[in-house]
Amino acid sequence: KVFTTISEAVTHGHEMQHTADTYFAILSLKDAQVWDPNKTDYKTGLKGAFAVRTQEHMLASKCLFADLDVGADAAKYPTQRDALLALVGFLQTTLLPMPTLVSSGGGVHAYWHFDTEMPAPEWRDFAFSMRQLEEAAGLKVDPTRTIDTSSVLRVPETFNWKDRSNPRPVKVLQEGVVTPLPV
């Protein structure tokens, strides 16, 4: 769903939080939808349908983000605590400001907020630099998500419904600082 105001999006998130996974796009959209001749229309099975989140369709963002996953895979952290400790080490090494930290109901999302919007092409350059910094420091993040302009992440104050019998809260662990964009 696409909303024209933050208030509409928040209301919808509250309505859905007890029944379904709820996500938000990190970057704003140029338009509510765009025609994609390569997308398959799920109703007709034919090529050609409207799309919402495509790389070319994203407009701007006021943050960079990292997705630190938790699990048994070697590319993930064993626990959320391990992910948070690794992130703190990364911040100490890089001298980056404290991001907003969100428990995704499993892993950790980190958001570095800016005081102004960054256009998508410029955002992409910053995101690639962030990914290189994370890789050089050995921070285990989802590398494709960090640079994906059409990424969506879980909404705080909702639930992670991967395990329907055990929904886990998505919550803000710590508010970060807002950083002025370099000129």
PDB file of N, CA, C and O in Angstrom, residues 14-91:
ATOM      1  N   HIS A  14      -0.808   0.329  12.712  1.00  0.00           N
ATOM      2  CA  HIS A  14      -1.480  -0.050  13.960  1.00  0.00           C
ATOM      3  C   HIS A  14      -2.615  -1.033  13.707  1.00  0.00           C
ATOM      4  O   HIS A  14      -2.828  -1.956  14.489  1.00  0.00           O
ATOM      5  N   GLU A  15      -3.338  -0.844  12.611  1.00  0.00           N
ATOM      6  CA  GLU A  15      -4.436  -1.748  12.277  1.00  0.00           C
ATOM      7  C   GLU A  15      -3.945  -3.147  11.944  1.00  0.00           C
ATOM      8  O   GLU A  15      -4.611  -4.131  12.228  1.00  0.00           O
ATOM      9  N   MET A  16      -2.757  -3.255  11.339  1.00  0.00           N
ATOM     10  CA  MET A  16      -2.240  -4.542  10.868  1.00  0.00           C
ATOM     11  C   MET A  16      -1.326  -5.253  11.870  1.00  0.00           C
ATOM     12  O   MET A  16      -1.058  -6.438  11.715  1.00  0.00           O
ATOM     13  N   GLN A  17      -0.874  -4.556  12.897  1.00  0.00           N
ATOM     14  CA  GLN A  17       0.186  -5.080  13.746  1.00  0.00           C
ATOM     15  C   GLN A  17      -0.114  -6.420  14.414  1.00  0.00           C
ATOM     16  O   GLN A  17       0.798  -7.182  14.704  1.00  0.00           O
ATOM     17  N   HIS A  18      -1.358  -6.728  14.668  1.00  0.00           N
ATOM     18  CA  HIS A  18      -1.694  -7.971  15.357  1.00  0.00           C
ATOM     19  C   HIS A  18      -2.094  -9.096  14.415  1.00  0.00           C
ATOM     20  O   HIS A  18      -2.499 -10.170  14.873  1.00  0.00           O
ATOM     21  N   THR A  19      -1.954  -8.860  13.103  1.00  0.00           N
ATOM     22  CA  THR A  19      -2.366  -9.894  12.160  1.00  0.00           C
ATOM     23  C   THR A  19      -1.343 -10.189  11.073  1.00  0.00           C
ATOM     24  O   THR A  19      -1.360 -11.283  10.513  1.00  0.00           O
ATOM     25  N   ALA A  20      -0.478  -9.237  10.748  1.00  0.00           N
ATOM     26  CA  ALA A  20       0.416  -9.432   9.609  1.00  0.00           C
ATOM     27  C   ALA A  20       1.730  -8.672   9.795  1.00  0.00           C
ATOM     28  O   ALA A  20       1.785  -7.679  10.517  1.00  0.00           O
ATOM     29  N   ASP A  21       2.769  -9.144   9.102  1.00  0.00           N
ATOM     30  CA  ASP A  21       4.029  -8.418   9.069  1.00  0.00           C
ATOM     31  C   ASP A  21       3.785  -7.069   8.403  1.00  0.00           C
ATOM     32  O   ASP A  21       3.064  -6.977   7.408  1.00  0.00           O
ATOM     33  N   THR A  22       4.376  -6.026   8.968  1.00  0.00           N
ATOM     34  CA  THR A  22       4.184  -4.676   8.453  1.00  0.00           C
ATOM     35  C   THR A  22       5.557  -4.065   8.179  1.00  0.00           C
ATOM     36  O   THR A  22       6.439  -4.106   9.034  1.00  0.00           O
ATOM     37  N   TYR A  23       5.708  -3.515   6.982  1.00  0.00           N
ATOM     38  CA  TYR A  23       6.991  -2.965   6.535  1.00  0.00           C
ATOM     39  C   TYR A  23       6.810  -1.544   6.032  1.00  0.00           C
ATOM     40  O   TYR A  23       5.718  -1.139   5.673  1.00  0.00           O
ATOM     41  N   PHE A  24       7.917  -0.810   5.987  1.00  0.00           N
ATOM     42  CA  PHE A  24       7.897   0.510   5.374  1.00  0.00           C
ATOM     43  C   PHE A  24       9.099   0.642   4.445  1.00  0.00           C
ATOM     44  O   PHE A  24      10.136   0.007   4.662  1.00  0.00           O
ATOM     45  N   ALA A  25       8.926   1.448   3.407  1.00  0.00           N
ATOM     46  CA  ALA A  25      10.011   1.695   2.461  1.00  0.00           C
ATOM     47  C   ALA A  25      10.959   2.738   3.039  1.00  0.00           C
ATOM     48  O   ALA A  25      10.521   3.712   3.647  1.00  0.00           O
ATOM     49  N   ILE A  26      12.229   2.525   2.854  1.00  0.00           N
ATOM     50  CA  ILE A  26      13.240   3.445   3.366  1.00  0.00           C
ATOM     51  C   ILE A  26      13.279   4.723   2.537  1.00  0.00           C
ATOM     52  O   ILE A  26      13.466   5.811   3.055  1.00  0.00           O
ATOM     53  N   LEU A  27      13.118   4.598   1.231  1.00  0.00           N
ATOM     54  CA  LEU A  27      13.104   5.754   0.352  1.00  0.00           C
ATOM     55  C   LEU A  27      11.674   6.085  -0.050  1.00  0.00           C
ATOM     56  O   LEU A  27      10.826   5.201  -0.141  1.00  0.00           O
ATOM     57  N   SER A  28      11.426   7.355  -0.277  1.00  0.00           N
ATOM     58  CA  SER A  28      10.112   7.779  -0.762  1.00  0.00           C
ATOM     59  C   SER A  28       9.998   7.456  -2.252  1.00  0.00           C
ATOM     60  O   SER A  28      10.990   7.195  -2.931  1.00  0.00           O
ATOM     61  N   LEU A  29       8.764   7.492  -2.733  1.00  0.00           N
ATOM     62  CA  LEU A  29       8.476   7.152  -4.123  1.00  0.00           C
ATOM     63  C   LEU A  29       8.310   8.401  -4.979  1.00  0.00           C
ATOM     64  O   LEU A  29       7.835   9.422  -4.498  1.00  0.00           O
ATOM     65  N   LYS A  30       8.654   8.286  -6.262  1.00  0.00           N
ATOM     66  CA  LYS A  30       8.410   9.386  -7.199  1.00  0.00           C
ATOM     67  C   LYS A  30       6.916   9.533  -7.464  1.00  0.00           C
ATOM     68  O   LYS A  30       6.405  10.637  -7.576  1.00  0.00           O
ATOM     69  N   ASP A  31       6.225   8.407  -7.616  1.00  0.00           N
ATOM     70  CA  ASP A  31       4.786   8.371  -7.880  1.00  0.00           C
ATOM     71  C   ASP A  31       4.188   7.206  -7.104  1.00  0.00           C
ATOM     72  O   ASP A  31       4.910   6.291  -6.682  1.00  0.00           O
ATOM     73  N   ALA A  32       2.858   7.204  -6.968  1.00  0.00           N
ATOM     74  CA  ALA A  32       2.189   6.126  -6.232  1.00  0.00           C
ATOM     75  C   ALA A  32       2.398   4.764  -6.887  1.00  0.00           C
ATOM     76  O   ALA A  32       2.440   3.745  -6.214  1.00  0.00           O
ATOM     77  N   GLN A  33       2.536   4.735  -8.221  1.00  0.00           N
ATOM     78  CA  GLN A  33       2.798   3.486  -8.928  1.00  0.00           C
ATOM     79  C   GLN A  33       3.391   3.804 -10.293  1.00  0.00           C
ATOM     80  O   GLN A  33       3.289   4.922 -10.775  1.00  0.00           O
ATOM     81  N   VAL A  34       3.984   2.798 -10.905  1.00  0.00           N
ATOM     82  CA  VAL A  34       4.604   2.964 -12.213  1.00  0.00           C
ATOM     83  C   VAL A  34       4.307   1.703 -13.031  1.00  0.00           C
ATOM     84  O   VAL A  34       4.237   0.602 -12.479  1.00  0.00           O
ATOM     85  N   TRP A  35       4.127   1.877 -14.323  1.00  0.00           N
ATOM     86  CA  TRP A  35       3.860   0.730 -15.193  1.00  0.00           C
ATOM     87  C   TRP A  35       5.151  -0.034 -15.434  1.00  0.00           C
ATOM     88  O   TRP A  35       6.182   0.540 -15.765  1.00  0.00           O
ATOM     89  N   ASP A  36       5.109  -1.352 -15.244  1.00  0.00           N
ATOM     90  CA  ASP A  36       6.258  -2.224 -15.459  1.00  0.00           C
ATOM     91  C   ASP A  36       5.864  -3.279 -16.487  1.00  0.00           C
ATOM     92  O   ASP A  36       5.111  -4.209 -16.177  1.00  0.00           O
ATOM     93  N   PRO A  37       6.358  -3.156 -17.729  1.00  0.00           N
ATOM     94  CA  PRO A  37       5.978  -4.111 -18.770  1.00  0.00           C
ATOM     95  C   PRO A  37       6.501  -5.528 -18.516  1.00  0.00           C
ATOM     96  O   PRO A  37       5.992  -6.487 -19.097  1.00  0.00           O
ATOM     97  N   ASN A  38       7.479  -5.672 -17.624  1.00  0.00           N
ATOM     98  CA  ASN A  38       8.053  -6.991 -17.340  1.00  0.00           C
ATOM     99  C   ASN A  38       7.416  -7.697 -16.152  1.00  0.00           C
ATOM    100  O   ASN A  38       7.643  -8.881 -15.939  1.00  0.00           O
ATOM    101  N   LYS A  39       6.635  -6.974 -15.373  1.00  0.00           N
ATOM    102  CA  LYS A  39       5.992  -7.570 -14.208  1.00  0.00           C
ATOM    103  C   LYS A  39       4.767  -8.366 -14.659  1.00  0.00           C
ATOM    104  O   LYS A  39       4.007  -7.930 -15.513  1.00  0.00           O
ATOM    105  N   THR A  40       4.581  -9.531 -14.049  1.00  0.00           N
ATOM    106  CA  THR A  40       3.428 -10.355 -14.374  1.00  0.00           C
ATOM    107  C   THR A  40       2.235  -9.936 -13.527  1.00  0.00           C
ATOM    108  O   THR A  40       2.343  -9.828 -12.304  1.00  0.00           O
ATOM    109  N   ASP A  41       1.116  -9.690 -14.180  1.00  0.00           N
ATOM    110  CA  ASP A  41      -0.130  -9.356 -13.494  1.00  0.00           C
ATOM    111  C   ASP A  41      -0.634 -10.614 -12.796  1.00  0.00           C
ATOM    112  O   ASP A  41      -0.937 -11.616 -13.451  1.00  0.00           O
ATOM    113  N   TYR A  42      -0.702 -10.580 -11.465  1.00  0.00           N
ATOM    114  CA  TYR A  42      -1.075 -11.786 -10.717  1.00  0.00           C
ATOM    115  C   TYR A  42      -2.513 -12.215 -10.978  1.00  0.00           C
ATOM    116  O   TYR A  42      -2.862 -13.376 -10.784  1.00  0.00           O
ATOM    117  N   LYS A  43      -3.366 -11.310 -11.456  1.00  0.00           N
ATOM    118  CA  LYS A  43      -4.760 -11.661 -11.739  1.00  0.00           C
ATOM    119  C   LYS A  43      -4.913 -12.357 -13.087  1.00  0.00           C
ATOM    120  O   LYS A  43      -5.681 -13.299 -13.222  1.00  0.00           O
ATOM    121  N   THR A  44      -4.168 -11.858 -14.092  1.00  0.00           N
ATOM    122  CA  THR A  44      -4.337 -12.398 -15.445  1.00  0.00           C
ATOM    123  C   THR A  44      -3.222 -13.344 -15.869  1.00  0.00           C
ATOM    124  O   THR A  44      -3.394 -14.113 -16.804  1.00  0.00           O
ATOM    125  N   GLY A  45      -2.061 -13.248 -15.203  1.00  0.00           N
ATOM    126  CA  GLY A  45      -0.909 -14.053 -15.598  1.00  0.00           C
ATOM    127  C   GLY A  45      -0.170 -13.478 -16.795  1.00  0.00           C
ATOM    128  O   GLY A  45       0.806 -14.056 -17.264  1.00  0.00           O
ATOM    129  N   LEU A  46      -0.619 -12.337 -17.304  1.00  0.00           N
ATOM    130  CA  LEU A  46       0.001 -11.719 -18.469  1.00  0.00           C
ATOM    131  C   LEU A  46       1.091 -10.730 -18.043  1.00  0.00           C
ATOM    132  O   LEU A  46       1.061 -10.184 -16.940  1.00  0.00           O
ATOM    133  N   LYS A  47       2.025 -10.495 -18.966  1.00  0.00           N
ATOM    134  CA  LYS A  47       3.071  -9.504 -18.718  1.00  0.00           C
ATOM    135  C   LYS A  47       2.488  -8.104 -18.760  1.00  0.00           C
ATOM    136  O   LYS A  47       1.624  -7.805 -19.588  1.00  0.00           O
ATOM    137  N   GLY A  48       2.962  -7.259 -17.856  1.00  0.00           N
ATOM    138  CA  GLY A  48       2.523  -5.877 -17.785  1.00  0.00           C
ATOM    139  C   GLY A  48       1.622  -5.654 -16.578  1.00  0.00           C
ATOM    140  O   GLY A  48       0.536  -6.215 -16.504  1.00  0.00           O
ATOM    141  N   ALA A  49       2.120  -4.880 -15.620  1.00  0.00           N
ATOM    142  CA  ALA A  49       1.344  -4.583 -14.418  1.00  0.00           C
ATOM    143  C   ALA A  49       1.939  -3.347 -13.755  1.00  0.00           C
ATOM    144  O   ALA A  49       3.080  -2.967 -14.022  1.00  0.00           O
ATOM    145  N   PHE A  50       1.153  -2.751 -12.880  1.00  0.00           N
ATOM    146  CA  PHE A  50       1.673  -1.621 -12.120  1.00  0.00           C
ATOM    147  C   PHE A  50       2.560  -2.145 -10.997  1.00  0.00           C
ATOM    148  O   PHE A  50       2.284  -3.179 -10.401  1.00  0.00           O
ATOM    149  N   ALA A  51       3.628  -1.423 -10.732  1.00  0.00           N
ATOM    150  CA  ALA A  51       4.553  -1.748  -9.647  1.00  0.00           C
ATOM    151  C   ALA A  51       4.673  -0.526  -8.746  1.00  0.00           C
ATOM    152  O   ALA A  51       4.348   0.588  -9.146  1.00  0.00           O
ATOM    153  N   VAL A  52       5.132  -0.760  -7.537  1.00  0.00           N
ATOM    154  CA  VAL A  52       5.312   0.341  -6.599  1.00  0.00           C
ATOM    155  C   VAL A  52       6.793   0.547  -6.310  1.00  0.00           C
ATOM    156  O   VAL A  52       7.345   1.613  -6.541  1.00  0.00           O
ATOM    157  N   ARG A  53       7.449  -0.478  -5.823  1.00  0.00           N
ATOM    158  CA  ARG A  53       8.841  -0.329  -5.405  1.00  0.00           C
ATOM    159  C   ARG A  53       9.785  -0.911  -6.451  1.00  0.00           C
ATOM    160  O   ARG A  53      10.035  -2.099  -6.481  1.00  0.00           O
ATOM    161  N   THR A  54      10.308  -0.054  -7.309  1.00  0.00           N
ATOM    162  CA  THR A  54      11.353  -0.456  -8.248  1.00  0.00           C
ATOM    163  C   THR A  54      12.540   0.466  -8.013  1.00  0.00           C
ATOM    164  O   THR A  54      12.380   1.591  -7.517  1.00  0.00           O
ATOM    165  N   GLN A  55      13.717   0.018  -8.359  1.00  0.00           N
ATOM    166  CA  GLN A  55      14.927   0.819  -8.133  1.00  0.00           C
ATOM    167  C   GLN A  55      14.799   2.208  -8.774  1.00  0.00           C
ATOM    168  O   GLN A  55      15.148   3.208  -8.165  1.00  0.00           O
ATOM    169  N   GLU A  56      14.277   2.257  -9.991  1.00  0.00           N
ATOM    170  CA  GLU A  56      14.189   3.510 -10.723  1.00  0.00           C
ATOM    171  C   GLU A  56      13.078   4.424 -10.202  1.00  0.00           C
ATOM    172  O   GLU A  56      13.038   5.603 -10.522  1.00  0.00           O
ATOM    173  N   HIS A  57      12.192   3.878  -9.416  1.00  0.00           N
ATOM    174  CA  HIS A  57      11.003   4.587  -8.963  1.00  0.00           C
ATOM    175  C   HIS A  57      11.207   5.291  -7.609  1.00  0.00           C
ATOM    176  O   HIS A  57      10.328   5.992  -7.131  1.00  0.00           O
ATOM    177  N   MET A  58      12.359   5.114  -6.997  1.00  0.00           N
ATOM    178  CA  MET A  58      12.589   5.674  -5.680  1.00  0.00           C
ATOM    179  C   MET A  58      13.092   7.117  -5.796  1.00  0.00           C
ATOM    180  O   MET A  58      13.831   7.456  -6.698  1.00  0.00           O
ATOM    181  N   LEU A  59      12.672   7.948  -4.855  1.00  0.00           N
ATOM    182  CA  LEU A  59      12.944   9.384  -4.933  1.00  0.00           C
ATOM    183  C   LEU A  59      14.073   9.835  -4.008  1.00  0.00           C
ATOM    184  O   LEU A  59      15.083  10.349  -4.465  1.00  0.00           O
ATOM    185  N   ALA A  60      13.899   9.648  -2.694  1.00  0.00           N
ATOM    186  CA  ALA A  60      14.862  10.210  -1.738  1.00  0.00           C
ATOM    187  C   ALA A  60      14.719   9.527  -0.384  1.00  0.00           C
ATOM    188  O   ALA A  60      13.740   8.832  -0.121  1.00  0.00           O
ATOM    189  N   SER A  61      15.722   9.747   0.481  1.00  0.00           N
ATOM    190  CA  SER A  61      15.683   9.203   1.835  1.00  0.00           C
ATOM    191  C   SER A  61      16.375  10.148   2.802  1.00  0.00           C
ATOM    192  O   SER A  61      17.218  10.949   2.398  1.00  0.00           O
ATOM    193  N   LYS A  62      16.014   9.999   4.066  1.00  0.00           N
ATOM    194  CA  LYS A  62      16.660  10.772   5.119  1.00  0.00           C
ATOM    195  C   LYS A  62      17.484   9.875   6.038  1.00  0.00           C
ATOM    196  O   LYS A  62      17.806  10.262   7.153  1.00  0.00           O
ATOM    197  N   CYS A  63      17.840   8.661   5.554  1.00  0.00           N
ATOM    198  CA  CYS A  63      18.679   7.798   6.394  1.00  0.00           C
ATOM    199  C   CYS A  63      19.391   6.739   5.567  1.00  0.00           C
ATOM    200  O   CYS A  63      18.978   6.398   4.467  1.00  0.00           O
ATOM    201  N   LEU A  64      20.476   6.259   6.117  1.00  0.00           N
ATOM    202  CA  LEU A  64      21.118   5.027   5.668  1.00  0.00           C
ATOM    203  C   LEU A  64      20.758   3.975   6.703  1.00  0.00           C
ATOM    204  O   LEU A  64      20.399   4.308   7.835  1.00  0.00           O
ATOM    205  N   PHE A  65      20.886   2.711   6.357  1.00  0.00           N
ATOM    206  CA  PHE A  65      20.485   1.674   7.298  1.00  0.00           C
ATOM    207  C   PHE A  65      21.339   0.432   7.122  1.00  0.00           C
ATOM    208  O   PHE A  65      22.022   0.253   6.116  1.00  0.00           O
ATOM    209  N   ALA A  66      21.300  -0.408   8.142  1.00  0.00           N
ATOM    210  CA  ALA A  66      21.959  -1.711   8.100  1.00  0.00           C
ATOM    211  C   ALA A  66      21.013  -2.730   8.714  1.00  0.00           C
ATOM    212  O   ALA A  66      20.289  -2.423   9.663  1.00  0.00           O
ATOM    213  N   ASP A  67      21.026  -3.922   8.153  1.00  0.00           N
ATOM    214  CA  ASP A  67      20.195  -5.030   8.622  1.00  0.00           C
ATOM    215  C   ASP A  67      21.135  -6.128   9.109  1.00  0.00           C
ATOM    216  O   ASP A  67      21.809  -6.762   8.311  1.00  0.00           O
ATOM    217  N   LEU A  68      21.199  -6.318  10.422  1.00  0.00           N
ATOM    218  CA  LEU A  68      22.046  -7.350  11.018  1.00  0.00           C
ATOM    219  C   LEU A  68      21.149  -8.524  11.393  1.00  0.00           C
ATOM    220  O   LEU A  68      20.307  -8.413  12.280  1.00  0.00           O
ATOM    221  N   ASP A  69      21.331  -9.624  10.684  1.00  0.00           N
ATOM    222  CA  ASP A  69      20.494 -10.799  10.904  1.00  0.00           C
ATOM    223  C   ASP A  69      21.065 -11.706  11.981  1.00  0.00           C
ATOM    224  O   ASP A  69      22.276 -11.729  12.230  1.00  0.00           O
ATOM    225  N   VAL A  70      20.168 -12.463  12.607  1.00  0.00           N
ATOM    226  CA  VAL A  70      20.530 -13.420  13.655  1.00  0.00           C
ATOM    227  C   VAL A  70      20.111 -14.808  13.197  1.00  0.00           C
ATOM    228  O   VAL A  70      19.023 -14.981  12.653  1.00  0.00           O
ATOM    229  N   GLY A  71      20.997 -15.774  13.396  1.00  0.00           N
ATOM    230  CA  GLY A  71      20.679 -17.149  13.015  1.00  0.00           C
ATOM    231  C   GLY A  71      21.914 -18.021  13.016  1.00  0.00           C
ATOM    232  O   GLY A  71      23.008 -17.586  13.382  1.00  0.00           O
ATOM    233  N   ALA A  72      21.753 -19.254  12.555  1.00  0.00           N
ATOM    234  CA  ALA A  72      22.842 -20.231  12.578  1.00  0.00           C
ATOM    235  C   ALA A  72      23.818 -20.064  11.415  1.00  0.00           C
ATOM    236  O   ALA A  72      24.937 -20.555  11.474  1.00  0.00           O
ATOM    237  N   ASP A  73      23.423 -19.371  10.384  1.00  0.00           N
ATOM    238  CA  ASP A  73      24.254 -19.148   9.202  1.00  0.00           C
ATOM    239  C   ASP A  73      25.509 -18.362   9.598  1.00  0.00           C
ATOM    240  O   ASP A  73      25.449 -17.455  10.427  1.00  0.00           O
ATOM    241  N   ALA A  74      26.645 -18.681   8.985  1.00  0.00           N
ATOM    242  CA  ALA A  74      27.906 -17.999   9.297  1.00  0.00           C
ATOM    243  C   ALA A  74      27.861 -16.509   8.959  1.00  0.00           C
ATOM    244  O   ALA A  74      28.621 -15.717   9.522  1.00  0.00           O
ATOM    245  N   ALA A  75      26.978 -16.091   8.046  1.00  0.00           N
ATOM    246  CA  ALA A  75      26.860 -14.691   7.674  1.00  0.00           C
ATOM    247  C   ALA A  75      25.973 -13.907   8.640  1.00  0.00           C
ATOM    248  O   ALA A  75      25.733 -12.724   8.446  1.00  0.00           O
ATOM    249  N   LYS A  76      25.511 -14.587   9.688  1.00  0.00           N
ATOM    250  CA  LYS A  76      24.633 -13.962  10.671  1.00  0.00           C
ATOM    251  C   LYS A  76      25.271 -14.031  12.052  1.00  0.00           C
ATOM    252  O   LYS A  76      26.222 -14.770  12.271  1.00  0.00           O
ATOM    253  N   TYR A  77      24.712 -13.284  12.981  1.00  0.00           N
ATOM    254  CA  TYR A  77      25.174 -13.327  14.363  1.00  0.00           C
ATOM    255  C   TYR A  77      24.385 -14.386  15.125  1.00  0.00           C
ATOM    256  O   TYR A  77      23.195 -14.577  14.861  1.00  0.00           O
ATOM    257  N   PRO A  78      25.032 -15.070  16.072  1.00  0.00           N
ATOM    258  CA  PRO A  78      24.319 -16.118  16.826  1.00  0.00           C
ATOM    259  C   PRO A  78      23.142 -15.580  17.640  1.00  0.00           C
ATOM    260  O   PRO A  78      22.119 -16.247  17.766  1.00  0.00           O
ATOM    261  N   THR A  79      23.291 -14.362  18.188  1.00  0.00           N
ATOM    262  CA  THR A  79      22.231 -13.773  19.008  1.00  0.00           C
ATOM    263  C   THR A  79      22.125 -12.282  18.696  1.00  0.00           C
ATOM    264  O   THR A  79      23.048 -11.679  18.126  1.00  0.00           O
ATOM    265  N   GLN A  80      21.029 -11.695  19.122  1.00  0.00           N
ATOM    266  CA  GLN A  80      20.853 -10.260  18.956  1.00  0.00           C
ATOM    267  C   GLN A  80      21.901  -9.496  19.757  1.00  0.00           C
ATOM    268  O   GLN A  80      22.418  -8.474  19.312  1.00  0.00           O
ATOM    269  N   ARG A  81      22.244 -10.014  20.920  1.00  0.00           N
ATOM    270  CA  ARG A  81      23.277  -9.375  21.751  1.00  0.00           C
ATOM    271  C   ARG A  81      24.610  -9.327  21.007  1.00  0.00           C
ATOM    272  O   ARG A  81      25.309  -8.315  21.025  1.00  0.00           O
ATOM    273  N   ASP A  82      24.966 -10.428  20.329  1.00  0.00           N
ATOM    274  CA  ASP A  82      26.204 -10.460  19.546  1.00  0.00           C
ATOM    275  C   ASP A  82      26.162  -9.421  18.421  1.00  0.00           C
ATOM    276  O   ASP A  82      27.168  -8.769  18.139  1.00  0.00           O
ATOM    277  N   ALA A  83      25.013  -9.285  17.785  1.00  0.00           N
ATOM    278  CA  ALA A  83      24.863  -8.295  16.714  1.00  0.00           C
ATOM    279  C   ALA A  83      25.056  -6.880  17.256  1.00  0.00           C
ATOM    280  O   ALA A  83      25.747  -6.059  16.646  1.00  0.00           O
ATOM    281  N   LEU A  84      24.453  -6.609  18.409  1.00  0.00           N
ATOM    282  CA  LEU A  84      24.582  -5.280  19.010  1.00  0.00           C
ATOM    283  C   LEU A  84      26.019  -4.991  19.429  1.00  0.00           C
ATOM    284  O   LEU A  84      26.522  -3.876  19.219  1.00  0.00           O
ATOM    285  N   LEU A  85      26.688  -5.971  20.003  1.00  0.00           N
ATOM    286  CA  LEU A  85      28.099  -5.785  20.390  1.00  0.00           C
ATOM    287  C   LEU A  85      28.979  -5.521  19.175  1.00  0.00           C
ATOM    288  O   LEU A  85      29.869  -4.668  19.209  1.00  0.00           O
ATOM    289  N   ALA A  86      28.732  -6.241  18.092  1.00  0.00           N
ATOM    290  CA  ALA A  86      29.496  -6.026  16.860  1.00  0.00           C
ATOM    291  C   ALA A  86      29.243  -4.625  16.308  1.00  0.00           C
ATOM    292  O   ALA A  86      30.168  -3.956  15.844  1.00  0.00           O
ATOM    293  N   LEU A  87      28.012  -4.182  16.375  1.00  0.00           N
ATOM    294  CA  LEU A  87      27.668  -2.844  15.888  1.00  0.00           C
ATOM    295  C   LEU A  87      28.355  -1.769  16.727  1.00  0.00           C
ATOM    296  O   LEU A  87      28.893  -0.800  16.188  1.00  0.00           O
ATOM    297  N   VAL A  88      28.386  -1.943  18.035  1.00  0.00           N
ATOM    298  CA  VAL A  88      29.079  -0.988  18.911  1.00  0.00           C
ATOM    299  C   VAL A  88      30.566  -0.945  18.552  1.00  0.00           C
ATOM    300  O   VAL A  88      31.158   0.138  18.457  1.00  0.00           O
ATOM    301  N   GLY A  89      31.166  -2.091  18.320  1.00  0.00           N
ATOM    302  CA  GLY A  89      32.568  -2.131  17.900  1.00  0.00           C
ATOM    303  C   GLY A  89      32.779  -1.410  16.574  1.00  0.00           C
ATOM    304  O   GLY A  89      33.755  -0.677  16.396  1.00  0.00           O
ATOM    305  N   PHE A  90      31.869  -1.593  15.649  1.00  0.00           N
ATOM    306  CA  PHE A  90      31.916  -0.923  14.351  1.00  0.00           C
ATOM    307  C   PHE A  90      31.853   0.595  14.539  1.00  0.00           C
ATOM    308  O   PHE A  90      32.608   1.338  13.912  1.00  0.00           O
ATOM    309  N   LEU A  91      30.956   1.056  15.401  1.00  0.00           N
ATOM    310  CA  LEU A  91      30.824   2.491  15.655  1.00  0.00           C
ATOM    311  C   LEU A  91      32.088   3.060  16.294  1.00  0.00           C
ATOM    312  O   LEU A  91      32.527   4.168  15.950  1.00  0.00           O
TER     313      LEU A  91
END
